[in-house]
mmCIF file of C-alpha atoms in Angstrom:
data_model
loop_
_atom_site.group_PDB
_atom_site.id
_atom_site.type_symbol
_atom_site.label_atom_id
_atom_site.label_comp_id
_atom_site.label_asym_id
_atom_site.label_seq_id
_atom_site.Cartn_x
_atom_site.Cartn_y
_atom_site.Cartn_z
ATOM 1 C CA UNK A 1 -0.013 0.011 0.015
ATOM 2 C CA UNK A 2 1.537 3.294 -1.109
ATOM 3 C CA UNK A 3 1.881 6.494 1.183
ATOM 4 C CA UNK A 4 -0.725 8.134 -0.979
ATOM 5 C CA UNK A 5 -3.318 5.466 -0.185
ATOM 6 C CA UNK A 6 -2.591 5.985 3.547
ATOM 7 C CA UNK A 7 -2.844 9.926 3.138
ATOM 8 C CA UNK A 8 -6.186 9.588 1.350
ATOM 9 C CA UNK A 9 -7.611 7.269 4.069
ATOM 10 C CA UNK A 10 -6.461 9.669 6.715
ATOM 11 C CA UNK A 11 -8.037 12.603 4.812
ATOM 12 C CA UNK A 12 -11.239 10.662 4.434
ATOM 13 C CA UNK A 13 -11.676 9.271 7.964
ATOM 14 C CA UNK A 14 -15.204 9.028 9.200
ATOM 15 C CA UNK A 15 -16.563 12.060 11.214
ATOM 16 C CA UNK A 16 -19.391 12.397 13.507
ATOM 17 C CA UNK A 17 -22.342 14.710 12.991
ATOM 18 C CA UNK A 18 -23.307 17.299 15.688
ATOM 19 C CA UNK A 19 -24.320 15.993 19.058
ATOM 20 C CA UNK A 20 -28.073 16.698 18.665
ATOM 21 C CA UNK A 21 -28.256 14.993 15.334
ATOM 22 C CA UNK A 22 -30.064 11.889 16.626
ATOM 23 C CA UNK A 23 -32.513 13.799 18.764
ATOM 24 C CA UNK A 24 -33.419 16.128 15.876
ATOM 25 C CA UNK A 25 -33.828 13.064 13.709
ATOM 26 C CA UNK A 26 -36.158 11.269 16.199
ATOM 27 C CA UNK A 27 -38.305 14.382 16.438
ATOM 28 C CA UNK A 28 -38.762 14.318 12.704
ATOM 29 C CA UNK A 29 -39.449 10.539 12.784
ATOM 30 C CA UNK A 30 -42.080 11.164 15.446
ATOM 31 C CA UNK A 31 -43.876 13.747 13.312
ATOM 32 C CA UNK A 32 -43.999 11.382 10.374
ATOM 33 C CA UNK A 33 -46.706 8.730 9.950
ATOM 34 C CA UNK A 34 -45.404 5.370 11.185
ATOM 35 C CA UNK A 35 -44.701 2.868 8.520
ATOM 36 C CA UNK A 36 -47.120 -0.012 8.082
ATOM 37 C CA UNK A 37 -45.734 -3.338 9.083
ATOM 38 C CA UNK A 38 -46.425 -6.297 6.827
ATOM 39 C CA UNK A 39 -48.745 -9.241 7.693
ATOM 40 C CA UNK A 40 -45.967 -11.533 8.826
ATOM 41 C CA UNK A 41 -44.657 -8.694 11.027
ATOM 42 C CA UNK A 42 -48.187 -8.232 12.493
ATOM 43 C CA UNK A 43 -48.358 -12.007 13.138
ATOM 44 C CA UNK A 44 -44.936 -11.781 14.940
ATOM 45 C CA UNK A 45 -46.357 -8.925 17.018
ATOM 46 C CA UNK A 46 -49.339 -10.981 17.980
ATOM 47 C CA UNK A 47 -47.107 -13.709 19.406
ATOM 48 C CA UNK A 48 -45.481 -11.277 21.870
ATOM 49 C CA UNK A 49 -46.279 -12.242 25.639
ATOM 50 C CA UNK A 50 -49.252 -10.047 26.517
ATOM 51 C CA UNK A 51 -51.227 -10.840 23.418
ATOM 52 C CA UNK A 52 -50.186 -14.515 23.307
ATOM 53 C CA UNK A 53 -52.916 -15.411 25.766
ATOM 54 C CA UNK A 54 -55.662 -13.984 23.588
ATOM 55 C CA UNK A 55 -54.228 -15.651 20.543
ATOM 56 C CA UNK A 56 -54.337 -19.081 22.436
ATOM 57 C CA UNK A 57 -57.872 -18.460 23.421
ATOM 58 C CA UNK A 58 -58.785 -17.649 19.782
ATOM 59 C CA UNK A 59 -56.955 -20.661 18.489
ATOM 60 C CA UNK A 60 -58.737 -22.985 21.031
ATOM 61 C CA UNK A 61 -62.083 -21.588 20.175
ATOM 62 C CA UNK A 62 -61.510 -21.905 16.512
ATOM 63 C CA UNK A 63 -60.272 -25.512 17.052
ATOM 64 C CA UNK A 64 -63.361 -26.407 18.862
ATOM 65 C CA UNK A 65 -65.564 -24.980 16.113
ATOM 66 C CA UNK A 66 -63.603 -26.711 13.494
ATOM 67 C CA UNK A 67 -63.946 -30.064 15.283
ATOM 68 C CA UNK A 68 -67.738 -29.498 15.671
ATOM 69 C CA UNK A 69 -68.032 -28.678 11.943
ATOM 70 C CA UNK A 70 -65.963 -31.719 11.006
ATOM 71 C CA UNK A 71 -68.221 -34.009 13.171
ATOM 72 C CA UNK A 72 -71.334 -32.567 11.498
ATOM 73 C CA UNK A 73 -69.963 -33.222 8.027
ATOM 74 C CA UNK A 74 -68.884 -36.669 8.965
ATOM 75 C CA UNK A 75 -72.433 -37.416 10.010
ATOM 76 C CA UNK A 76 -73.888 -36.063 6.857
ATOM 77 C CA UNK A 77 -71.626 -38.283 4.838
ATOM 78 C CA UNK A 78 -72.729 -41.395 6.675
ATOM 79 C CA UNK A 79 -76.317 -40.548 5.915
ATOM 80 C CA UNK A 80 -75.500 -40.214 2.249
ATOM 81 C CA UNK A 81 -73.842 -43.624 2.272
ATOM 82 C CA UNK A 82 -76.838 -45.163 3.951
ATOM 83 C CA UNK A 83 -79.029 -43.800 1.125
ATOM 84 C CA UNK A 84 -76.841 -45.653 -1.402
ATOM 85 C CA UNK A 85 -77.116 -48.875 0.486
ATOM 86 C CA UNK A 86 -80.947 -48.795 0.600
ATOM 87 C CA UNK A 87 -81.173 -48.061 -3.046
ATOM 88 C CA UNK A 88 -79.151 -51.225 -3.724
ATOM 89 C CA UNK A 89 -80.967 -53.563 -1.332
ATOM 90 C CA UNK A 90 -84.502 -52.832 -2.793
ATOM 91 C CA UNK A 91 -84.077 -52.649 -6.566
ATOM 92 C CA UNK A 92 -87.245 -52.119 -8.738
ATOM 93 C CA UNK A 93 -88.540 -55.333 -10.560
ATOM 94 C CA UNK A 94 -87.301 -55.573 -14.115
ATOM 95 C CA UNK A 95 -89.939 -54.922 -16.878
ATOM 96 C CA UNK A 96 -88.692 -57.933 -18.880
ATOM 97 C CA UNK A 97 -89.880 -60.368 -16.136
ATOM 98 C CA UNK A 98 -93.337 -58.813 -15.981
ATOM 99 C CA UNK A 99 -93.795 -59.196 -19.882
ATOM 100 C CA UNK A 100 -92.702 -62.862 -19.658
ATOM 101 C CA UNK A 101 -95.271 -63.455 -16.936
ATOM 102 C CA UNK A 102 -97.901 -61.810 -18.928
ATOM 103 C CA UNK A 103 -97.036 -63.945 -21.939
ATOM 104 C CA UNK A 104 -97.180 -67.265 -19.958
ATOM 105 C CA UNK A 105 -100.556 -66.410 -18.333
ATOM 106 C CA UNK A 106 -102.076 -65.607 -21.696
ATOM 107 C CA UNK A 107 -101.122 -68.916 -23.419
ATOM 108 C CA UNK A 108 -103.886 -71.414 -22.123
ATOM 109 C CA UNK A 109 -106.754 -70.181 -24.246
ATOM 110 C CA UNK A 110 -108.544 -67.341 -26.047
ATOM 111 C CA UNK A 111 -111.405 -67.344 -23.573
ATOM 112 C CA UNK A 112 -109.281 -66.556 -20.664
ATOM 113 C CA UNK A 113 -107.229 -64.207 -22.749
ATOM 114 C CA UNK A 114 -109.168 -60.983 -21.754
ATOM 115 C CA UNK A 115 -109.120 -62.085 -18.025
ATOM 116 C CA UNK A 116 -105.487 -62.752 -18.298
ATOM 117 C CA UNK A 117 -104.922 -59.365 -20.115
ATOM 118 C CA UNK A 118 -106.729 -57.638 -17.223
ATOM 119 C CA UNK A 119 -104.730 -59.638 -14.687
ATOM 120 C CA UNK A 120 -101.607 -58.574 -16.481
ATOM 121 C CA UNK A 121 -102.532 -55.036 -16.605
ATOM 122 C CA UNK A 122 -103.353 -55.246 -12.828
ATOM 123 C CA UNK A 123 -99.911 -56.865 -12.090
ATOM 124 C CA UNK A 124 -98.203 -54.151 -14.140
ATOM 125 C CA UNK A 125 -100.118 -51.473 -12.400
ATOM 126 C CA UNK A 126 -99.341 -52.962 -8.931
ATOM 127 C CA UNK A 127 -95.679 -53.314 -9.954
ATOM 128 C CA UNK A 128 -95.607 -49.775 -11.207
ATOM 129 C CA UNK A 129 -97.208 -48.403 -8.090
ATOM 130 C CA UNK A 130 -94.943 -50.379 -5.837
ATOM 131 C CA UNK A 131 -92.096 -49.146 -7.802
ATOM 132 C CA UNK A 132 -93.255 -45.612 -7.317
ATOM 133 C CA UNK A 133 -94.006 -46.029 -3.709
ATOM 134 C CA UNK A 134 -90.935 -47.833 -2.494
ATOM 135 C CA UNK A 135 -88.365 -45.066 -3.150
ATOM 136 C CA UNK A 136 -90.840 -42.593 -1.685
ATOM 137 C CA UNK A 137 -91.085 -44.711 1.572
ATOM 138 C CA UNK A 138 -87.262 -45.186 1.534
ATOM 139 C CA UNK A 139 -86.843 -41.416 1.067
ATOM 140 C CA UNK A 140 -89.198 -40.705 3.944
ATOM 141 C CA UNK A 141 -87.324 -43.162 6.194
ATOM 142 C CA UNK A 142 -83.978 -41.531 5.273
ATOM 143 C CA UNK A 143 -85.446 -38.121 5.852
ATOM 144 C CA UNK A 144 -86.308 -39.141 9.350
ATOM 145 C CA UNK A 145 -83.017 -40.722 9.923
ATOM 146 C CA UNK A 146 -81.311 -37.644 8.594
ATOM 147 C CA UNK A 147 -83.330 -35.443 10.801
ATOM 148 C CA UNK A 148 -82.532 -37.357 13.969
ATOM 149 C CA UNK A 149 -78.807 -37.493 13.058
ATOM 150 C CA UNK A 150 -78.937 -33.760 12.356
ATOM 151 C CA UNK A 151 -80.362 -33.239 15.759
ATOM 152 C CA UNK A 152 -77.431 -35.334 17.283
ATOM 153 C CA UNK A 153 -74.935 -33.211 15.174
ATOM 154 C CA UNK A 154 -76.654 -29.943 16.313
ATOM 155 C CA UNK A 155 -76.357 -31.028 19.979
ATOM 156 C CA UNK A 156 -72.623 -31.918 19.499
ATOM 157 C CA UNK A 157 -72.029 -28.500 17.863
ATOM 158 C CA UNK A 158 -73.939 -26.715 20.662
ATOM 159 C CA UNK A 159 -71.845 -28.464 23.237
ATOM 160 C CA UNK A 160 -68.676 -27.581 21.468
ATOM 161 C CA UNK A 161 -69.813 -23.943 21.286
ATOM 162 C CA UNK A 162 -70.695 -23.908 25.019
ATOM 163 C CA UNK A 163 -67.221 -25.266 25.802
ATOM 164 C CA UNK A 164 -65.651 -22.616 23.664
ATOM 165 C CA UNK A 165 -67.759 -19.895 25.164
ATOM 166 C CA UNK A 166 -67.016 -20.966 28.751
ATOM 167 C CA UNK A 167 -63.188 -21.100 27.919
ATOM 168 C CA UNK A 168 -63.392 -17.579 26.469
ATOM 169 C CA UNK A 169 -65.172 -16.278 29.534
ATOM 170 C CA UNK A 170 -62.709 -17.798 31.913
ATOM 171 C CA UNK A 171 -59.687 -16.497 29.819
ATOM 172 C CA UNK A 172 -61.264 -13.095 29.651
ATOM 173 C CA UNK A 173 -61.923 -12.979 33.511
ATOM 174 C CA UNK A 174 -58.306 -14.086 34.049
ATOM 175 C CA UNK A 175 -57.004 -11.329 31.812
ATOM 176 C CA UNK A 176 -59.246 -8.793 33.506
ATOM 177 C CA UNK A 177 -58.086 -9.928 36.995
ATOM 178 C CA UNK A 178 -54.518 -9.612 35.750
ATOM 179 C CA UNK A 179 -55.134 -6.075 34.648
ATOM 180 C CA UNK A 180 -56.492 -5.166 38.077
ATOM 181 C CA UNK A 181 -53.470 -6.420 39.922
ATOM 182 C CA UNK A 182 -50.958 -3.583 40.715
ATOM 183 C CA UNK B 1 -19.010 -7.342 12.413
ATOM 184 C CA UNK B 2 -18.911 -10.159 14.932
ATOM 185 C CA UNK B 3 -21.846 -12.594 15.217
ATOM 186 C CA UNK B 4 -23.178 -11.115 18.548
ATOM 187 C CA UNK B 5 -23.194 -7.611 17.079
ATOM 188 C CA UNK B 6 -24.895 -8.845 14.030
ATOM 189 C CA UNK B 7 -27.483 -10.710 15.929
ATOM 190 C CA UNK B 8 -28.160 -7.666 18.069
ATOM 191 C CA UNK B 9 -28.408 -5.478 15.086
ATOM 192 C CA UNK B 10 -30.756 -7.960 13.410
ATOM 193 C CA UNK B 11 -33.006 -7.768 16.531
ATOM 194 C CA UNK B 12 -32.934 -3.979 16.389
ATOM 195 C CA UNK B 13 -33.906 -3.973 12.737
ATOM 196 C CA UNK B 14 -36.907 -6.236 13.493
ATOM 197 C CA UNK B 15 -37.970 -4.226 16.337
ATOM 198 C CA UNK B 16 -37.699 -0.931 14.548
ATOM 199 C CA UNK B 17 -39.729 -2.275 11.713
ATOM 200 C CA UNK B 18 -42.373 -3.023 14.345
ATOM 201 C CA UNK B 19 -42.223 0.568 15.531
ATOM 202 C CA UNK B 20 -39.782 0.427 18.396
ATOM 203 C CA UNK B 21 -38.193 3.884 18.419
ATOM 204 C CA UNK B 22 -35.444 2.931 20.841
ATOM 205 C CA UNK B 23 -34.293 0.224 18.546
ATOM 206 C CA UNK B 24 -34.354 2.697 15.702
ATOM 207 C CA UNK B 25 -32.310 5.127 17.734
ATOM 208 C CA UNK B 26 -29.566 2.544 18.250
ATOM 209 C CA UNK B 27 -29.494 1.851 14.540
ATOM 210 C CA UNK B 28 -29.039 5.547 13.858
ATOM 211 C CA UNK B 29 -26.311 5.959 16.456
ATOM 212 C CA UNK B 30 -24.453 3.076 15.020
ATOM 213 C CA UNK B 31 -24.640 4.307 11.327
ATOM 214 C CA UNK B 32 -24.815 7.993 11.596
ATOM 215 C CA UNK B 33 -21.010 8.388 11.273
ATOM 216 C CA UNK B 34 -20.881 6.509 8.024
ATOM 217 C CA UNK B 35 -23.814 8.337 6.329
ATOM 218 C CA UNK B 36 -22.804 11.717 7.558
ATOM 219 C CA UNK B 37 -19.076 11.280 6.626
ATOM 220 C CA UNK B 38 -20.004 10.137 3.127
ATOM 221 C CA UNK B 39 -22.220 13.220 2.686
ATOM 222 C CA UNK B 40 -19.756 15.542 4.329
ATOM 223 C CA UNK B 41 -16.737 14.466 2.238
ATOM 224 C CA UNK B 42 -18.802 14.597 -0.935
ATOM 225 C CA UNK B 43 -20.580 17.863 -0.321
ATOM 226 C CA UNK B 44 -17.894 19.560 1.744
ATOM 227 C CA UNK B 45 -20.668 21.333 3.724
ATOM 228 C CA UNK B 46 -21.456 20.040 7.286
ATOM 229 C CA UNK B 47 -25.011 21.616 7.524
ATOM 230 C CA UNK B 48 -25.907 20.286 4.069
ATOM 231 C CA UNK B 49 -24.448 16.869 4.937
ATOM 232 C CA UNK B 50 -26.357 16.685 8.115
ATOM 233 C CA UNK B 51 -29.637 17.537 6.397
ATOM 234 C CA UNK B 52 -28.914 15.033 3.762
ATOM 235 C CA UNK B 53 -28.013 12.347 6.384
ATOM 236 C CA UNK B 54 -31.392 12.985 8.238
ATOM 237 C CA UNK B 55 -33.336 12.525 5.061
ATOM 238 C CA UNK B 56 -31.481 9.280 4.400
ATOM 239 C CA UNK B 57 -32.495 8.020 7.844
ATOM 240 C CA UNK B 58 -36.106 9.239 7.431
ATOM 241 C CA UNK B 59 -36.159 7.330 4.263
ATOM 242 C CA UNK B 60 -34.778 4.243 6.173
ATOM 243 C CA UNK B 61 -37.508 4.524 8.719
ATOM 244 C CA UNK B 62 -40.164 4.401 6.040
ATOM 245 C CA UNK B 63 -38.510 1.386 4.482
ATOM 246 C CA UNK B 64 -37.351 -0.596 7.514
ATOM 247 C CA UNK B 65 -39.631 -3.635 6.535
ATOM 248 C CA UNK B 66 -37.541 -4.125 3.355
ATOM 249 C CA UNK B 67 -34.312 -4.488 5.348
ATOM 250 C CA UNK B 68 -33.412 -8.151 5.579
ATOM 251 C CA UNK B 69 -30.092 -8.150 7.487
ATOM 252 C CA UNK B 70 -27.466 -5.900 9.053
ATOM 253 C CA UNK B 71 -25.311 -6.209 5.954
ATOM 254 C CA UNK B 72 -28.211 -5.264 3.841
ATOM 255 C CA UNK B 73 -28.819 -2.196 5.998
ATOM 256 C CA UNK B 74 -25.259 -1.023 5.531
ATOM 257 C CA UNK B 75 -25.517 -1.700 1.840
ATOM 258 C CA UNK B 76 -28.853 0.163 1.623
ATOM 259 C CA UNK B 77 -27.525 3.222 3.564
ATOM 260 C CA UNK B 78 -24.384 3.411 1.444
ATOM 261 C CA UNK B 79 -26.432 3.182 -1.859
ATOM 262 C CA UNK B 80 -29.127 5.666 -0.802
ATOM 263 C CA UNK B 81 -26.477 8.105 0.495
ATOM 264 C CA UNK B 82 -24.347 7.874 -2.627
ATOM 265 C CA UNK B 83 -27.276 8.462 -4.982
ATOM 266 C CA UNK B 84 -28.614 11.345 -2.903
ATOM 267 C CA UNK B 85 -25.245 12.934 -2.668
ATOM 268 C CA UNK B 86 -24.901 12.810 -6.403
ATOM 269 C CA UNK B 87 -28.359 14.153 -6.955
ATOM 270 C CA UNK B 88 -27.789 17.018 -4.530
ATOM 271 C CA UNK B 89 -24.470 17.914 -6.194
ATOM 272 C CA UNK B 90 -26.263 17.884 -9.606
ATOM 273 C CA UNK B 91 -29.097 20.066 -8.233
ATOM 274 C CA UNK B 92 -26.653 22.507 -6.554
ATOM 275 C CA UNK B 93 -26.004 24.593 -9.509
ATOM 276 C CA UNK B 94 -24.974 27.567 -7.387
ATOM 277 C CA UNK B 95 -22.131 25.575 -5.920
ATOM 278 C CA UNK B 96 -18.909 26.956 -7.503
ATOM 279 C CA UNK B 97 -17.203 24.311 -9.594
ATOM 280 C CA UNK B 98 -13.473 24.238 -9.077
ATOM 281 C CA UNK B 99 -11.470 22.686 -11.896
ATOM 282 C CA UNK B 100 -8.508 20.551 -11.012
ATOM 283 C CA UNK B 101 -6.126 23.282 -12.449
ATOM 284 C CA UNK B 102 -7.733 25.927 -10.227
ATOM 285 C CA UNK B 103 -7.037 24.009 -7.046
ATOM 286 C CA UNK B 104 -4.750 26.407 -5.162
ATOM 287 C CA UNK B 105 -1.176 25.401 -4.567
ATOM 288 C CA UNK B 106 -0.158 25.058 -0.956
ATOM 289 C CA UNK B 107 1.979 27.779 0.449
ATOM 290 C CA UNK B 108 3.845 25.642 3.089
ATOM 291 C CA UNK B 109 5.482 22.246 3.354
ATOM 292 C CA UNK B 110 2.954 19.503 3.525
ATOM 293 C CA UNK B 111 5.171 17.165 5.476
ATOM 294 C CA UNK B 112 5.194 19.742 8.317
ATOM 295 C CA UNK B 113 1.436 19.435 8.756
ATOM 296 C CA UNK B 114 -0.687 16.409 8.027
ATOM 297 C CA UNK B 115 -3.878 18.386 8.488
ATOM 298 C CA UNK B 116 -2.764 20.541 5.674
ATOM 299 C CA UNK B 117 -2.050 17.553 3.373
ATOM 300 C CA UNK B 118 -5.401 16.079 4.180
ATOM 301 C CA UNK B 119 -7.231 19.335 3.355
ATOM 302 C CA UNK B 120 -5.190 19.387 0.159
ATOM 303 C CA UNK B 121 -6.192 15.984 -0.811
ATOM 304 C CA UNK B 122 -9.945 16.709 0.013
ATOM 305 C CA UNK B 123 -9.794 19.745 -2.259
ATOM 306 C CA UNK B 124 -8.355 17.741 -5.168
ATOM 307 C CA UNK B 125 -10.950 14.936 -4.708
ATOM 308 C CA UNK B 126 -13.619 17.760 -4.496
ATOM 309 C CA UNK B 127 -12.614 18.856 -7.977
ATOM 310 C CA UNK B 128 -13.262 15.427 -9.427
ATOM 311 C CA UNK B 129 -16.536 14.482 -11.349
ATOM 312 C CA UNK B 130 -19.374 13.384 -9.129
ATOM 313 C CA UNK B 131 -19.168 9.616 -9.739
ATOM 314 C CA UNK B 132 -15.322 9.543 -9.558
ATOM 315 C CA UNK B 133 -15.553 11.517 -6.309
ATOM 316 C CA UNK B 134 -18.046 8.982 -4.740
ATOM 317 C CA UNK B 135 -15.833 6.138 -5.930
ATOM 318 C CA UNK B 136 -12.893 7.640 -4.208
ATOM 319 C CA UNK B 137 -14.937 8.222 -0.996
ATOM 320 C CA UNK B 138 -16.352 4.697 -0.961
ATOM 321 C CA UNK B 139 -12.830 3.247 -1.563
ATOM 322 C CA UNK B 140 -10.894 5.339 1.098
ATOM 323 C CA UNK B 141 -13.540 6.166 3.636
ATOM 324 C CA UNK B 142 -15.600 2.888 3.639
ATOM 325 C CA UNK B 143 -12.674 0.641 2.513
ATOM 326 C CA UNK B 144 -14.796 -0.989 -0.070
ATOM 327 C CA UNK B 145 -13.270 -3.062 -2.943
ATOM 328 C CA UNK B 146 -14.055 -2.071 -6.548
ATOM 329 C CA UNK B 147 -16.660 -4.901 -6.769
ATOM 330 C CA UNK B 148 -18.670 -3.640 -3.802
ATOM 331 C CA UNK B 149 -18.446 -0.003 -5.132
ATOM 332 C CA UNK B 150 -19.798 -1.246 -8.450
ATOM 333 C CA UNK B 151 -22.777 -2.745 -6.793
ATOM 334 C CA UNK B 152 -23.471 0.292 -4.474
ATOM 335 C CA UNK B 153 -23.272 2.823 -7.438
ATOM 336 C CA UNK B 154 -24.870 0.384 -10.037
ATOM 337 C CA UNK B 155 -21.943 0.847 -12.161
ATOM 338 C CA UNK B 156 -19.804 -1.637 -14.280
ATOM 339 C CA UNK B 157 -16.715 -2.942 -12.431
ATOM 340 C CA UNK B 158 -14.409 -1.708 -15.103
ATOM 341 C CA UNK B 159 -15.880 1.792 -14.885
ATOM 342 C CA UNK B 160 -15.122 1.763 -11.155
ATOM 343 C CA UNK B 161 -11.633 0.606 -11.778
ATOM 344 C CA UNK B 162 -10.927 3.249 -14.366
ATOM 345 C CA UNK B 163 -12.432 5.982 -12.148
ATOM 346 C CA UNK B 164 -10.046 4.877 -9.359
ATOM 347 C CA UNK B 165 -7.012 4.654 -11.639
ATOM 348 C CA UNK B 166 -7.804 8.131 -13.117
ATOM 349 C CA UNK B 167 -8.493 9.733 -9.760
ATOM 350 C CA UNK B 168 -5.285 8.344 -8.170
ATOM 351 C CA UNK B 169 -3.270 9.508 -11.146
ATOM 352 C CA UNK B 170 -4.744 12.959 -10.929
ATOM 353 C CA UNK B 171 -4.175 13.108 -7.100
ATOM 354 C CA UNK B 172 -0.587 11.860 -7.531
ATOM 355 C CA UNK B 173 0.105 14.262 -10.332
ATOM 356 C CA UNK B 174 -1.349 17.171 -8.396
ATOM 357 C CA UNK B 175 0.505 16.432 -5.189
ATOM 358 C CA UNK B 176 3.839 15.720 -6.741
ATOM 359 C CA UNK B 177 3.517 19.050 -8.660
ATOM 360 C CA UNK B 178 2.742 20.743 -5.252
ATOM 361 C CA UNK B 179 5.007 18.939 -2.953
ATOM 362 C CA UNK B 180 7.870 18.533 -5.392
ATOM 363 C CA UNK B 181 10.597 16.401 -3.922
ATOM 364 C CA UNK B 182 8.207 14.619 -1.346
ATOM 365 C CA UNK B 183 7.716 11.082 -2.660
ATOM 366 C CA UNK B 184 4.122 10.097 -2.769
#
């Protein structure tokens, strides 16, 4: 390193501003609007000790609500599955079978043909009406089941909400008591 | 900067960004010498340099959320100060521009007085073009290498090197003409 380098370094040494520099600056900063922190900075701020308790309470309440909602959804899904099972266990009679039955009954003679035709028509009508009524009955049954399970889910949810509410009340009371202490 | 100081400063930056005025004050006290000196050496006016330094710190206060680390803070301050100084110098049309040839010759032996030599050097640097002047300040006040200077001033590395070479040659030439027999 040359002497010139040293001399320039000496000439350009750091200097300090006047003693009241920082004070004047802080006064100007106080007059300015404070910068807005970003969302993650606000989140970090929430996790500071005094606010942590409120955050914990909020998280607990949300968790309880989420559990209640999940339980309710689960119950709904079970009901839907049951519907599917019922539809499979009671299938409607095939139209092909009824036609063959009609044909066999009509075969003995022409005299009895009209009676047989009427009988066939009656059978068809009965089959059609039972086909129409069976799903309606099943639907009614399922509606009743759904209603009763809905009631159960509602009760569970209400219970979860009451727990959350009591937890919130206790925490609020605790915070309030802390605030009153000297 | 050691790890403990860096961690402490990192904490101060985070706290300042969240509105902690004491943390911001600490940051200011730690960096005011650097910012003020850069401005003062560049502008050669203490009052103007203080005003510019205050503006730089006010700008920092508004942008604290964008500062990622202590190193980034130093880099940010150097960059903003350099650019503001150059802008200020360009705006300041009333400031008398002294050419290198017009820098007065010293009337006494420089070796007798280091302060005199320092003042002489500052005056010669003051006569350099703005960017070359800032390159010299960053090189000799902040001890930055040409690569760092290039990133602070958004300038190609070769331009920084040529500015440094030319400035040193001018300084050497001016001083040897002035001091004669003194080997610089």
